[in-house]
């Protein structure tokens, strides 16, 4: 307990403190909410607000300035507007939106403002960065030259990804888009790549499933989950990909490597359209505002491989887009295809025929990744794509029957085996050495005499088999080593041995 001070002494000290205090008038512009609906607040009385500025409402809500008019501005609310009402006061914080970045985020589930959605501690004590940041300039970039291995044979062998590349995953509803991206994230448990999964407008159950899968099969302690669910305010959903990019860029700029999956940009475009219509921007094609291309271009441009002077870090982006009835020429898919460095197209038709992942080899392309493919994999995957494409054409013709040319029959047999190899269950990621072994054996015709149905078991048993019988190859190729002719022959031989083991009576010599 402190002694009660006599009043005179208290007055003296207070006066002395007042004398020391420097007082100056400070003007603060205060606006008023004049209209409030659908997550948008129209505000008057704030003439000097910049586009994208963060506004604070007297109720503690936040929003950002989206459309500026002469007398009013429209702010997109970042919280549910429950207690906010027309007439409420608004001030400009003078800041743009910032989100926390750094190692503290690893393993966490956060909303697009960086607020935890798991039961971990708050994250605002560390460093923060703006959600909108300029993309690295051409001079700051280096060529994409190292691979990002997804562990999915169809991707790594045919449409290899490079660190710093932007590759679109596009397909109809429920064709395995999310699964493919999640497999790519899970495979990074064997690499130094940090992953950011951004959910935009997804159902909570779907997001929970993704997080659970990565927790079970991957390295969640090196992943960040940014979740703007379908039930979140549209402003938050809109922000999610930008937040994810900022969080991933932090690692890129430190010279590390990051991979961002944005699931998905079609929903993001729809949210952008919704906000634009509510803020009375003129609608253009398919009612999207004219800047939707710029929106996604400026977002995806931030994925890059940095030059050695800047630390050589990389940020690879795997945006996802949904098509309707396979229509790749709709507005948003074409935009995204032209922004990215390639696309992996998933087809409903192949999915229905049991091909998983349902990659359409004819429509998919990777424009830069081939150069980044590991030399060993490049050495054995050269012919696969051509053989497979020819097979698909031949298969169409032979459906009508009557073709008995032995060369054609051989090509078809080979193609069926390629298809069986490219069919891969979820969470069954293959390491580089297994992919090389399978494709070497394919090239040497080892599978031609095997029944197609035996290949899935062969693939399942290959990893422990190689660990036991070829640990030197596992180490050598795991470190990006060359595939010498001896090594190739040995791997092929090992696959033949395994095939004999599976089918002892098999005539494959
Ligand atoms: P949506 O349009 O709803 O987002 P999507 O295209 O993301 O769907 P997923 O949810 O990834 O598709 O997958 C759809 C279904 O296909 C899931 O049930 C998933 O388990 C299954 N699936 C996807 N890939 C594979 C695979 N490689 N092996 C087996 N099943 C798979
Ligand atoms: Mg999905």
Short mmCIF file of C-alpha atoms and ligand atoms in Angstrom, two decimals:
data_model
loop_
_atom_site.label_atom_id
_atom_site.label_comp_id
_atom_site.label_asym_id
_atom_site.label_seq_id
_atom_site.Cartn_x
_atom_site.Cartn_y
_atom_site.Cartn_z
CA UNK A 1 0.00 0.00 0.00
CA UNK A 2 1.33 3.48 -0.83
CA UNK A 3 0.80 6.39 1.51
CA UNK A 4 -1.96 8.73 0.34
CA UNK A 5 -0.24 11.85 -1.13
CA UNK A 6 -1.21 15.24 0.12
CA UNK A 7 -3.18 17.09 -2.54
CA UNK A 8 -0.66 19.93 -2.89
CA UNK A 9 2.21 17.56 -3.68
CA UNK A 10 0.13 15.74 -6.22
CA UNK A 11 -0.76 19.04 -7.88
CA UNK A 12 2.93 20.03 -7.98
CA UNK A 13 4.09 16.83 -9.61
CA UNK A 14 1.23 16.90 -12.08
CA UNK A 15 2.01 20.48 -13.04
CA UNK A 16 5.69 19.63 -13.49
CA UNK A 17 4.77 16.69 -15.70
CA UNK A 18 2.43 18.86 -17.74
CA UNK A 19 5.19 21.44 -18.22
CA UNK A 20 7.51 18.79 -19.61
CA UNK A 21 4.91 17.47 -22.03
CA UNK A 22 5.07 18.86 -25.53
CA UNK A 23 1.63 19.55 -26.80
CA UNK A 24 0.77 20.33 -30.37
CA UNK A 25 -2.49 20.21 -32.23
CA UNK A 26 -2.98 17.12 -34.37
CA UNK A 27 -5.69 16.80 -36.92
CA UNK A 28 -7.26 13.43 -37.52
CA UNK A 29 -9.72 12.94 -40.29
CA UNK A 30 -12.78 11.08 -39.13
CA UNK A 31 -15.18 9.62 -41.62
CA UNK A 32 -18.65 8.21 -41.19
CA UNK A 33 -20.25 5.07 -42.47
CA UNK A 34 -23.07 6.13 -44.77
CA UNK A 35 -24.10 2.75 -46.10
CA UNK A 36 -23.43 -0.79 -45.03
CA UNK A 37 -24.33 -3.96 -46.87
CA UNK A 38 -22.84 -7.25 -48.07
CA UNK A 39 -19.46 -6.75 -46.42
CA UNK A 40 -18.95 -3.32 -48.01
CA UNK A 41 -19.08 -0.04 -46.07
CA UNK A 42 -19.50 3.23 -47.96
CA UNK A 43 -17.72 6.00 -46.09
CA UNK A 44 -17.83 9.77 -46.44
CA UNK A 45 -15.51 12.35 -44.94
CA UNK A 46 -12.16 10.72 -45.66
CA UNK A 47 -10.96 12.52 -48.79
CA UNK A 48 -7.25 11.62 -48.60
CA UNK A 49 -7.36 7.85 -48.23
CA UNK A 50 -5.13 5.86 -50.56
CA UNK A 51 -6.33 2.77 -52.43
CA UNK A 52 -5.76 -0.31 -50.29
CA UNK A 53 -5.32 1.69 -47.07
CA UNK A 54 -6.36 0.04 -43.84
CA UNK A 55 -9.30 1.73 -42.11
CA UNK A 56 -10.26 1.30 -38.46
CA UNK A 57 -13.90 1.50 -37.40
CA UNK A 58 -14.83 2.69 -33.93
CA UNK A 59 -16.21 -0.74 -33.14
CA UNK A 60 -12.73 -2.23 -33.61
CA UNK A 61 -13.50 -3.62 -37.06
CA UNK A 62 -11.06 -3.27 -39.93
CA UNK A 63 -11.58 -2.78 -43.63
CA UNK A 64 -9.54 -1.64 -46.60
CA UNK A 65 -10.27 1.03 -49.18
CA UNK A 66 -11.25 -0.59 -52.44
CA UNK A 67 -13.06 1.96 -54.62
CA UNK A 68 -12.48 5.69 -54.32
CA UNK A 69 -15.13 8.15 -55.48
CA UNK A 70 -15.19 11.93 -55.33
CA UNK A 71 -17.13 12.21 -52.09
CA UNK A 72 -17.21 8.69 -50.74
CA UNK A 73 -15.14 5.55 -50.73
CA UNK A 74 -16.08 1.90 -50.51
CA UNK A 75 -14.28 -0.19 -47.93
CA UNK A 76 -14.20 -3.97 -47.98
CA UNK A 77 -14.79 -5.23 -44.46
CA UNK A 78 -12.36 -7.76 -43.08
CA UNK A 79 -14.60 -8.88 -40.22
CA UNK A 80 -18.22 -9.80 -39.80
CA UNK A 81 -20.04 -6.49 -39.57
CA UNK A 82 -22.36 -7.51 -36.69
CA UNK A 83 -22.09 -4.53 -34.33
CA UNK A 84 -21.14 -1.94 -36.94
CA UNK A 85 -23.86 0.48 -38.00
CA UNK A 86 -24.46 3.41 -40.30
CA UNK A 87 -23.18 6.63 -38.71
CA UNK A 88 -20.20 4.89 -37.06
CA UNK A 89 -16.85 6.66 -37.08
CA UNK A 90 -13.94 5.56 -39.24
CA UNK A 91 -10.29 6.60 -39.23
CA UNK A 92 -7.50 5.99 -41.70
CA UNK A 93 -4.66 4.10 -40.01
CA UNK A 94 -2.26 5.44 -42.64
CA UNK A 95 -0.99 1.91 -43.16
CA UNK A 96 -1.44 -0.69 -45.80
CA UNK A 97 -2.39 -4.20 -44.76
CA UNK A 98 0.44 -6.07 -43.08
CA UNK A 99 0.58 -9.71 -42.03
CA UNK A 100 3.01 -11.55 -39.79
CA UNK A 101 5.85 -13.44 -41.48
CA UNK A 102 8.63 -15.67 -40.27
CA UNK A 103 9.46 -19.04 -38.81
CA UNK A 104 6.84 -18.68 -36.06
CA UNK A 105 4.18 -19.34 -38.72
CA UNK A 106 5.52 -22.77 -39.65
CA UNK A 107 3.10 -25.52 -38.72
CA UNK A 108 0.31 -23.00 -38.07
CA UNK A 109 -3.20 -22.53 -39.45
CA UNK A 110 -4.00 -18.84 -39.81
CA UNK A 111 -6.66 -16.66 -41.38
CA UNK A 112 -5.75 -14.17 -44.14
CA UNK A 113 -4.90 -11.50 -41.55
CA UNK A 114 -2.46 -13.85 -39.84
CA UNK A 115 -4.74 -14.52 -36.86
CA UNK A 116 -4.42 -18.08 -35.58
CA UNK A 117 -7.21 -20.52 -36.39
CA UNK A 118 -5.54 -23.32 -34.45
CA UNK A 119 -5.09 -23.19 -30.70
CA UNK A 120 -1.50 -21.87 -30.83
CA UNK A 121 -0.34 -18.46 -29.55
CA UNK A 122 -0.96 -15.14 -31.36
CA UNK A 123 1.57 -14.21 -34.04
CA UNK A 124 1.66 -10.45 -34.15
CA UNK A 125 4.77 -10.01 -32.01
CA UNK A 126 7.28 -10.74 -34.80
CA UNK A 127 8.06 -9.22 -38.18
CA UNK A 128 5.28 -8.16 -40.54
CA UNK A 129 5.20 -7.37 -44.27
CA UNK A 130 2.58 -5.77 -46.53
CA UNK A 131 0.25 -8.16 -48.35
CA UNK A 132 0.78 -6.39 -51.66
CA UNK A 133 4.44 -6.27 -52.62
CA UNK A 134 6.05 -5.66 -55.98
CA UNK A 135 7.25 -8.71 -57.92
CA UNK A 136 11.01 -9.13 -58.44
CA UNK A 137 12.20 -7.36 -61.59
CA UNK A 138 13.78 -9.22 -64.51
CA UNK A 139 17.28 -8.32 -63.32
CA UNK A 140 16.55 -9.76 -59.89
CA UNK A 141 15.61 -13.13 -61.35
CA UNK A 142 17.65 -16.14 -62.37
CA UNK A 143 16.75 -18.98 -64.74
CA UNK A 144 14.63 -21.78 -63.32
CA UNK A 145 17.21 -24.55 -63.05
CA UNK A 146 16.49 -26.85 -60.12
CA UNK A 147 13.55 -29.24 -59.91
CA UNK A 148 10.66 -29.33 -57.46
CA UNK A 149 9.90 -33.01 -57.22
CA UNK A 150 6.26 -33.83 -56.68
CA UNK A 151 6.70 -37.59 -56.29
CA UNK A 152 3.97 -38.07 -58.89
CA UNK A 153 5.42 -39.93 -61.88
CA UNK A 154 3.04 -38.34 -64.38
CA UNK A 155 4.20 -34.87 -63.35
CA UNK A 156 7.89 -35.41 -62.66
CA UNK A 157 8.58 -37.42 -65.79
CA UNK A 158 6.35 -35.64 -68.28
CA UNK A 159 5.75 -32.12 -66.95
CA UNK A 160 8.61 -31.48 -64.57
CA UNK A 161 8.37 -28.45 -62.33
CA UNK A 162 11.25 -26.10 -61.62
CA UNK A 163 11.88 -23.99 -58.56
CA UNK A 164 10.46 -20.55 -59.28
CA UNK A 165 7.98 -21.82 -61.88
CA UNK A 166 4.23 -21.12 -61.93
CA UNK A 167 2.24 -24.15 -63.03
CA UNK A 168 -1.54 -24.13 -63.16
CA UNK A 169 -3.48 -27.23 -62.08
CA UNK A 170 -6.75 -27.03 -63.95
CA UNK A 171 -9.72 -29.35 -64.29
CA UNK A 172 -13.42 -29.82 -63.68
CA UNK A 173 -14.96 -30.38 -60.26
CA UNK A 174 -13.66 -33.42 -58.37
CA UNK A 175 -10.96 -34.43 -60.82
CA UNK A 176 -8.25 -34.61 -58.17
CA UNK A 177 -6.82 -31.06 -58.39
CA UNK A 178 -6.42 -30.62 -54.65
CA UNK A 179 -5.12 -34.17 -54.25
CA UNK A 180 -2.35 -33.58 -56.80
CA UNK A 181 -1.26 -30.36 -55.11
CA UNK A 182 -1.39 -31.98 -51.68
CA UNK A 183 0.76 -34.87 -52.94
CA UNK A 184 3.28 -32.30 -54.16
CA UNK A 185 3.31 -30.68 -50.70
CA UNK A 186 3.64 -34.04 -48.97
CA UNK A 187 6.60 -34.96 -51.14
CA UNK A 188 8.50 -31.94 -49.80
CA UNK A 189 9.02 -33.78 -46.56
CA UNK A 190 12.17 -35.12 -48.24
CA UNK A 191 13.32 -31.72 -49.48
CA UNK A 192 14.22 -28.28 -48.14
CA UNK A 193 11.11 -26.63 -49.63
CA UNK A 194 8.72 -24.81 -47.30
CA UNK A 195 5.06 -25.09 -48.31
CA UNK A 196 2.17 -22.66 -48.02
CA UNK A 197 -1.34 -23.96 -48.69
CA UNK A 198 -3.90 -21.21 -49.32
CA UNK A 199 -7.60 -22.12 -49.25
CA UNK A 200 -9.93 -19.61 -50.95
CA UNK A 201 -13.65 -20.15 -50.66
CA UNK A 202 -13.32 -23.87 -49.85
CA UNK A 203 -15.63 -25.80 -47.59
CA UNK A 204 -14.29 -26.19 -44.05
CA UNK A 205 -14.44 -29.98 -44.30
CA UNK A 206 -12.34 -29.97 -47.49
CA UNK A 207 -9.70 -27.74 -45.85
CA UNK A 208 -9.67 -29.90 -42.73
CA UNK A 209 -9.07 -32.94 -44.92
CA UNK A 210 -6.09 -31.28 -46.60
CA UNK A 211 -4.55 -30.28 -43.28
CA UNK A 212 -5.13 -33.74 -41.82
CA UNK A 213 -3.53 -35.42 -44.87
CA UNK A 214 -0.44 -33.22 -44.66
CA UNK A 215 -0.21 -33.77 -40.91
CA UNK A 216 -0.41 -37.50 -41.41
CA UNK A 217 1.82 -38.00 -44.44
CA UNK A 218 3.95 -34.87 -44.86
CA UNK A 219 6.06 -32.49 -42.85
CA UNK A 220 3.47 -30.09 -41.32
CA UNK A 221 6.15 -28.36 -39.26
CA UNK A 222 7.41 -26.87 -42.55
CA UNK A 223 3.98 -25.84 -43.86
CA UNK A 224 1.77 -22.81 -43.36
CA UNK A 225 -1.99 -23.03 -43.90
CA UNK A 226 -3.77 -19.80 -44.83
CA UNK A 227 -7.50 -20.36 -44.72
CA UNK A 228 -10.17 -18.06 -46.15
CA UNK A 229 -13.15 -20.41 -46.03
CA UNK A 230 -16.33 -20.09 -48.03
CA UNK A 231 -18.00 -18.80 -44.85
CA UNK A 232 -15.40 -16.05 -44.22
CA UNK A 233 -16.23 -12.45 -45.23
CA UNK A 234 -15.48 -11.95 -48.96
CA UNK A 235 -12.80 -9.38 -48.09
CA UNK A 236 -10.83 -12.02 -46.19
CA UNK A 237 -11.20 -14.58 -48.96
CA UNK A 238 -10.00 -12.01 -51.45
CA UNK A 239 -6.94 -11.34 -49.33
CA UNK A 240 -5.91 -14.96 -48.76
CA UNK A 241 -3.67 -15.55 -51.82
CA UNK A 242 -1.87 -12.25 -51.28
CA UNK A 243 -1.26 -13.11 -47.63
CA UNK A 244 0.04 -16.55 -48.60
CA UNK A 245 2.40 -15.01 -51.15
CA UNK A 246 3.79 -12.57 -48.60
CA UNK A 247 4.37 -15.35 -46.09
CA UNK A 248 6.10 -17.51 -48.72
CA UNK A 249 8.16 -14.62 -50.10
CA UNK A 250 9.74 -14.10 -46.73
CA UNK A 251 11.49 -17.46 -47.13
CA UNK A 252 12.33 -16.79 -50.79
CA UNK A 253 14.01 -13.54 -49.81
CA UNK A 254 16.07 -15.29 -47.14
CA UNK A 255 17.56 -17.55 -49.81
CA UNK A 256 15.30 -20.49 -48.95
CA UNK A 257 12.86 -22.31 -51.21
CA UNK A 258 9.10 -22.19 -50.95
CA UNK A 259 6.10 -23.69 -52.72
CA UNK A 260 2.67 -22.08 -52.63
CA UNK A 261 -0.57 -23.85 -53.57
CA UNK A 262 -3.58 -21.58 -54.13
CA UNK A 263 -6.80 -23.55 -53.99
CA UNK A 264 -8.37 -22.06 -56.01
CA UNK A 265 -8.14 -18.94 -58.18
CA UNK A 266 -11.50 -19.48 -59.88
CA UNK A 267 -13.19 -18.89 -56.53
CA UNK A 268 -10.85 -15.96 -55.94
CA UNK A 269 -11.90 -14.44 -59.25
CA UNK A 270 -15.56 -14.94 -58.29
CA UNK A 271 -14.96 -13.14 -54.97
CA UNK A 272 -13.21 -10.34 -56.83
CA UNK A 273 -16.21 -10.08 -59.17
CA UNK A 274 -18.59 -10.01 -56.22
CA UNK A 275 -16.66 -7.20 -54.53
CA UNK A 276 -16.30 -5.30 -57.79
CA UNK A 277 -20.03 -5.45 -58.51
CA UNK A 278 -20.80 -4.33 -54.97
CA UNK A 279 -18.44 -1.37 -55.33
CA UNK A 280 -20.05 -0.54 -58.67
CA UNK A 281 -17.05 -1.18 -60.90
CA UNK A 282 -18.17 -1.62 -64.49
CA UNK A 283 -18.47 -5.33 -65.36
CA UNK A 284 -16.72 -6.71 -68.43
CA UNK A 285 -16.52 -10.19 -69.94
CA UNK A 286 -18.50 -12.78 -67.93
CA UNK A 287 -19.29 -9.86 -65.57
CA UNK A 288 -15.74 -9.83 -64.22
CA UNK A 289 -14.25 -6.37 -63.79
CA UNK A 290 -11.58 -5.40 -66.30
CA UNK A 291 -8.72 -5.74 -63.83
CA UNK A 292 -9.14 -9.44 -63.04
CA UNK A 293 -6.25 -10.35 -65.35
CA UNK A 294 -4.02 -7.79 -63.68
CA UNK A 295 -5.12 -9.04 -60.27
CA UNK A 296 -3.85 -12.57 -60.92
CA UNK A 297 -0.85 -11.50 -62.99
CA UNK A 298 0.48 -9.31 -60.21
CA UNK A 299 -0.15 -12.07 -57.70
CA UNK A 300 1.59 -14.84 -59.64
CA UNK A 301 4.47 -12.65 -60.85
CA UNK A 302 5.70 -12.76 -57.27
CA UNK A 303 6.69 -16.40 -57.72
CA UNK A 304 10.29 -16.32 -58.91
CA UNK A 305 13.76 -17.76 -58.78
CA UNK A 306 16.00 -15.00 -57.45
CA UNK A 307 19.46 -14.22 -58.76
CA UNK A 308 22.53 -15.40 -56.77
CA UNK A 309 23.18 -11.78 -55.68
CA UNK A 310 19.81 -11.80 -53.93
CA UNK A 311 20.45 -15.11 -52.23
CA UNK A 312 19.18 -17.48 -54.94
CA UNK A 313 15.93 -18.28 -53.11
CA UNK A 314 12.87 -19.44 -55.00
CA UNK A 315 9.11 -19.37 -54.78
CA UNK A 316 7.21 -21.88 -56.90
CA UNK A 317 3.46 -21.41 -57.37
CA UNK A 318 0.86 -24.09 -58.05
CA UNK A 319 -2.38 -22.16 -58.52
CA UNK A 320 -5.50 -24.27 -59.06
CA UNK A 321 -8.39 -23.38 -61.37
CA UNK A 322 -11.70 -25.09 -61.90
CA UNK A 323 -13.23 -25.47 -65.33
CA UNK A 324 -16.77 -26.12 -66.36
CA UNK A 325 -17.31 -29.12 -68.66
CA UNK A 326 -13.60 -29.08 -69.52
CA UNK A 327 -13.87 -25.63 -71.05
CA UNK A 328 -10.30 -24.30 -70.93
CA UNK A 329 -11.22 -21.32 -73.07
CA UNK A 330 -13.49 -19.71 -70.47
CA UNK A 331 -12.29 -16.30 -69.32
CA UNK A 332 -10.53 -17.14 -66.04
CA UNK A 333 -8.81 -20.39 -67.15
CA UNK A 334 -7.44 -18.72 -70.32
CA UNK A 335 -6.20 -15.78 -68.29
CA UNK A 336 -4.44 -18.08 -65.87
CA UNK A 337 -3.02 -20.28 -68.62
CA UNK A 338 -1.48 -17.22 -70.23
CA UNK A 339 -0.06 -15.95 -66.95
CA UNK A 340 1.54 -19.22 -65.84
CA UNK A 341 4.46 -21.20 -67.28
CA UNK A 342 2.37 -24.24 -68.08
CA UNK A 343 -0.65 -26.20 -66.99
CA UNK A 344 -1.47 -29.67 -65.78
CA UNK A 345 -4.91 -30.45 -67.14
CA UNK A 346 -6.99 -33.03 -65.28
CA UNK A 347 -9.81 -34.62 -67.23
CA UNK A 348 -13.16 -35.90 -65.99
CA UNK A 349 -13.14 -38.45 -68.77
CA UNK A 350 -9.82 -40.00 -67.62
CA UNK A 351 -10.85 -39.76 -63.98
CA UNK A 352 -14.01 -41.70 -64.76
CA UNK A 353 -11.92 -44.30 -66.61
CA UNK A 354 -9.94 -44.89 -63.42
CA UNK A 355 -6.79 -42.97 -64.33
CA UNK A 356 -5.50 -41.27 -61.14
CA UNK A 357 -4.10 -38.64 -61.33
CA UNK A 358 -6.23 -37.95 -64.39
CA UNK A 359 -3.56 -35.94 -66.22
CA UNK A 360 -4.42 -35.22 -69.83
CA UNK A 361 -1.04 -35.67 -71.48
CA UNK A 362 -2.09 -33.98 -74.70
CA UNK A 363 -3.33 -30.75 -73.13
CA UNK A 364 -0.79 -30.40 -70.33
CA UNK A 365 2.51 -28.63 -70.75
CA UNK A 366 5.37 -27.35 -68.63
CA UNK A 367 7.09 -24.50 -70.40
CA UNK A 368 10.21 -24.15 -68.28
CA UNK A 369 10.45 -27.18 -65.99
CA UNK A 370 11.99 -29.58 -68.53
CA UNK A 371 15.26 -27.71 -68.24
CA UNK A 372 15.14 -28.11 -64.47
CA UNK A 373 14.42 -31.85 -64.48
CA UNK A 374 17.05 -33.95 -62.73
CA UNK A 375 19.55 -35.27 -65.31
CA UNK A 376 18.86 -38.90 -64.43
CA UNK A 377 15.11 -38.55 -64.92
CA UNK A 378 15.58 -36.58 -68.11
CA UNK A 379 17.76 -39.36 -69.48
CA UNK A 380 15.00 -41.96 -69.16
CA UNK A 381 11.79 -39.97 -69.67
CA UNK A 382 12.54 -38.66 -73.15
CA UNK A 383 10.53 -41.19 -75.13
CA UNK A 384 7.72 -41.80 -72.67
CA UNK A 385 5.63 -38.84 -73.65
CA UNK A 386 5.89 -39.53 -77.36
CA UNK A 387 5.17 -43.25 -76.92
CA UNK A 388 2.19 -42.45 -74.76
CA UNK A 389 0.77 -39.85 -77.11
CA UNK A 390 1.09 -42.26 -80.05
CA UNK A 391 -0.56 -44.99 -78.03
CA UNK A 392 -3.53 -42.80 -77.23
CA UNK A 393 -4.06 -42.14 -80.92
CA UNK A 394 -3.64 -45.78 -81.89
CA UNK A 395 -5.97 -46.91 -79.16
CA UNK A 396 -8.71 -44.80 -80.67
CA UNK A 397 -8.29 -46.49 -84.04
CA UNK A 398 -7.98 -50.03 -82.75
CA UNK A 399 -11.29 -49.66 -80.95
CA UNK A 400 -12.88 -50.30 -84.29
CA UNK A 401 -10.97 -53.59 -84.44
CA UNK A 402 -9.28 -55.31 -87.34
CA UNK A 403 -5.70 -54.13 -86.76
CA UNK A 404 -3.28 -56.98 -86.28
CA UNK A 405 -0.02 -55.37 -87.36
CA UNK A 406 2.53 -56.65 -84.80
CA UNK A 407 4.30 -53.30 -84.58
CA UNK A 408 1.03 -51.58 -83.71
CA UNK A 409 0.19 -54.28 -81.19
CA UNK A 410 3.59 -53.78 -79.54
CA UNK A 411 3.05 -50.05 -79.34
CA UNK A 412 -0.32 -50.60 -77.75
CA UNK A 413 1.11 -53.07 -75.23
CA UNK A 414 3.81 -50.55 -74.31
CA UNK A 415 1.25 -47.74 -74.01
CA UNK A 416 -0.96 -49.78 -71.69
CA UNK A 417 2.02 -50.29 -69.43
CA UNK A 418 2.89 -46.61 -69.45
CA UNK A 419 -0.68 -45.86 -68.47
CA UNK A 420 -0.52 -48.37 -65.63
CA UNK A 421 2.72 -46.81 -64.38
CA UNK A 422 1.30 -43.30 -64.51
CA UNK A 423 -1.69 -44.40 -62.44
CA UNK A 424 -0.65 -43.70 -58.90
CA UNK A 425 -2.68 -43.71 -55.69
CA UNK A 426 -2.62 -40.75 -53.32
CA UNK A 427 0.15 -40.48 -50.73
CA UNK A 428 2.22 -43.04 -52.67
CA UNK A 429 4.94 -40.62 -53.67
CA UNK A 430 7.85 -42.01 -55.63
CA UNK A 431 11.40 -40.84 -55.08
CA UNK A 432 13.56 -39.90 -58.05
CA UNK A 433 15.41 -43.20 -57.96
CA UNK A 434 12.18 -45.22 -58.16
CA UNK A 435 10.94 -43.14 -61.06
CA UNK A 436 14.25 -43.64 -62.86
CA UNK A 437 14.20 -47.39 -62.18
CA UNK A 438 10.63 -47.77 -63.48
CA UNK A 439 11.27 -45.76 -66.62
CA UNK A 440 14.59 -47.54 -67.31
CA UNK A 441 12.84 -50.89 -67.03
CA UNK A 442 10.02 -49.62 -69.26
CA UNK A 443 12.55 -48.50 -71.86
CA UNK A 444 14.26 -51.91 -71.73
CA UNK A 445 10.94 -53.64 -72.40
CA UNK A 446 10.90 -55.47 -69.08
CA UNK A 447 7.23 -54.77 -68.52
CA UNK A 448 6.12 -55.79 -72.00
CA UNK A 449 5.77 -59.43 -70.98
CA UNK A 450 4.19 -58.71 -67.61
CA UNK A 451 0.45 -58.48 -67.10
CA UNK A 452 -0.60 -54.83 -66.77
CA UNK A 453 -2.36 -55.63 -63.49
CA UNK A 454 0.92 -56.64 -61.80
CA UNK A 455 2.48 -53.19 -62.22
CA UNK A 456 0.73 -51.55 -59.29
CA UNK A 457 2.06 -54.15 -56.90
CA UNK A 458 5.50 -53.85 -58.44
CA UNK A 459 5.44 -50.12 -57.90
CA UNK A 460 4.28 -50.57 -54.32
CA UNK A 461 7.09 -52.96 -53.50
CA UNK A 462 9.82 -51.10 -55.35
CA UNK A 463 10.92 -48.57 -52.66
CA UNK A 464 11.92 -51.13 -49.98
CA UNK A 465 13.38 -53.36 -52.71
CA UNK A 466 15.70 -50.59 -53.92
CA UNK A 467 16.60 -49.62 -50.36
CA UNK A 468 17.74 -53.18 -49.72
CA UNK A 469 19.44 -53.96 -53.02
CA UNK A 470 20.61 -50.61 -54.35
CA UNK A 471 21.15 -48.25 -51.46
CA UNK A 472 24.14 -46.72 -53.29
CA UNK A 473 21.86 -45.78 -56.20
CA UNK A 474 19.28 -44.33 -53.82
CA UNK A 475 21.96 -42.08 -52.32
CA UNK A 476 23.60 -41.18 -55.63
CA UNK A 477 20.41 -40.26 -57.47
CA UNK A 478 18.87 -38.66 -54.38
CA UNK A 479 21.71 -36.15 -54.49
CA UNK A 480 20.97 -35.30 -58.14
CA UNK A 481 23.71 -37.58 -59.53
CA UNK A 482 24.13 -38.62 -63.17
CA UNK A 483 22.67 -41.84 -64.46
CA UNK A 484 25.63 -43.81 -65.80
CA UNK A 485 24.89 -46.64 -68.27
CA UNK A 486 25.97 -49.14 -65.59
CA UNK A 487 23.64 -47.71 -63.00
CA UNK A 488 20.79 -47.65 -65.46
CA UNK A 489 21.36 -51.28 -66.38
CA UNK A 490 21.58 -52.26 -62.73
CA UNK A 491 18.33 -50.50 -61.83
CA UNK A 492 16.60 -52.13 -64.76
CA UNK A 493 17.94 -55.51 -63.67
CA UNK A 494 16.68 -54.97 -60.15
CA UNK A 495 13.20 -54.19 -61.42
CA UNK A 496 13.35 -57.42 -63.46
CA UNK A 497 14.31 -59.34 -60.33
CA UNK A 498 11.43 -57.81 -58.43
CA UNK A 499 9.06 -58.73 -61.26
CA UNK A 500 10.27 -62.35 -61.04
CA UNK A 501 9.72 -62.28 -57.32
CA UNK A 502 6.14 -61.10 -57.78
CA UNK A 503 5.37 -63.52 -60.61
CA UNK A 504 7.70 -66.49 -60.15
CA UNK A 505 6.28 -68.33 -63.14
CA UNK A 506 6.65 -65.24 -65.34
CA UNK A 507 8.40 -65.98 -68.62
CA UNK A 508 10.23 -62.60 -68.61
CA UNK A 509 13.71 -63.99 -68.83
P1 LIG B 1 -13.07 -30.02 -56.01
O1 LIG B 1 -13.48 -29.55 -57.36
O2 LIG B 1 -14.23 -30.45 -55.17
O3 LIG B 1 -12.14 -29.10 -55.31
P2 LIG B 1 -10.78 -31.59 -56.69
O4 LIG B 1 -10.65 -31.47 -58.17
O5 LIG B 1 -9.89 -30.79 -55.84
O6 LIG B 1 -12.28 -31.41 -56.26
P3 LIG B 1 -10.09 -33.83 -55.05
O7 LIG B 1 -10.95 -33.41 -53.94
O8 LIG B 1 -8.63 -33.69 -54.92
O9 LIG B 1 -10.59 -33.15 -56.39
O10 LIG B 1 -10.32 -35.34 -55.45
C1 LIG B 1 -11.61 -35.87 -55.76
C2 LIG B 1 -11.65 -37.31 -55.35
O11 LIG B 1 -10.74 -38.09 -56.09
C3 LIG B 1 -11.29 -37.52 -53.88
O12 LIG B 1 -12.20 -38.41 -53.33
C4 LIG B 1 -9.91 -38.13 -53.92
O13 LIG B 1 -9.70 -39.01 -52.85
C5 LIG B 1 -9.92 -38.87 -55.25
N1 LIG B 1 -8.55 -38.93 -55.80
C6 LIG B 1 -7.84 -37.89 -56.29
N2 LIG B 1 -6.63 -38.28 -56.70
C7 LIG B 1 -6.55 -39.59 -56.47
C8 LIG B 1 -5.55 -40.59 -56.68
N3 LIG B 1 -4.36 -40.28 -57.20
N4 LIG B 1 -5.82 -41.84 -56.30
C9 LIG B 1 -7.00 -42.15 -55.77
N5 LIG B 1 -7.99 -41.28 -55.55
C10 LIG B 1 -7.79 -40.01 -55.89
MG1 LIG B 2 -10.30 -29.21 -54.51
#
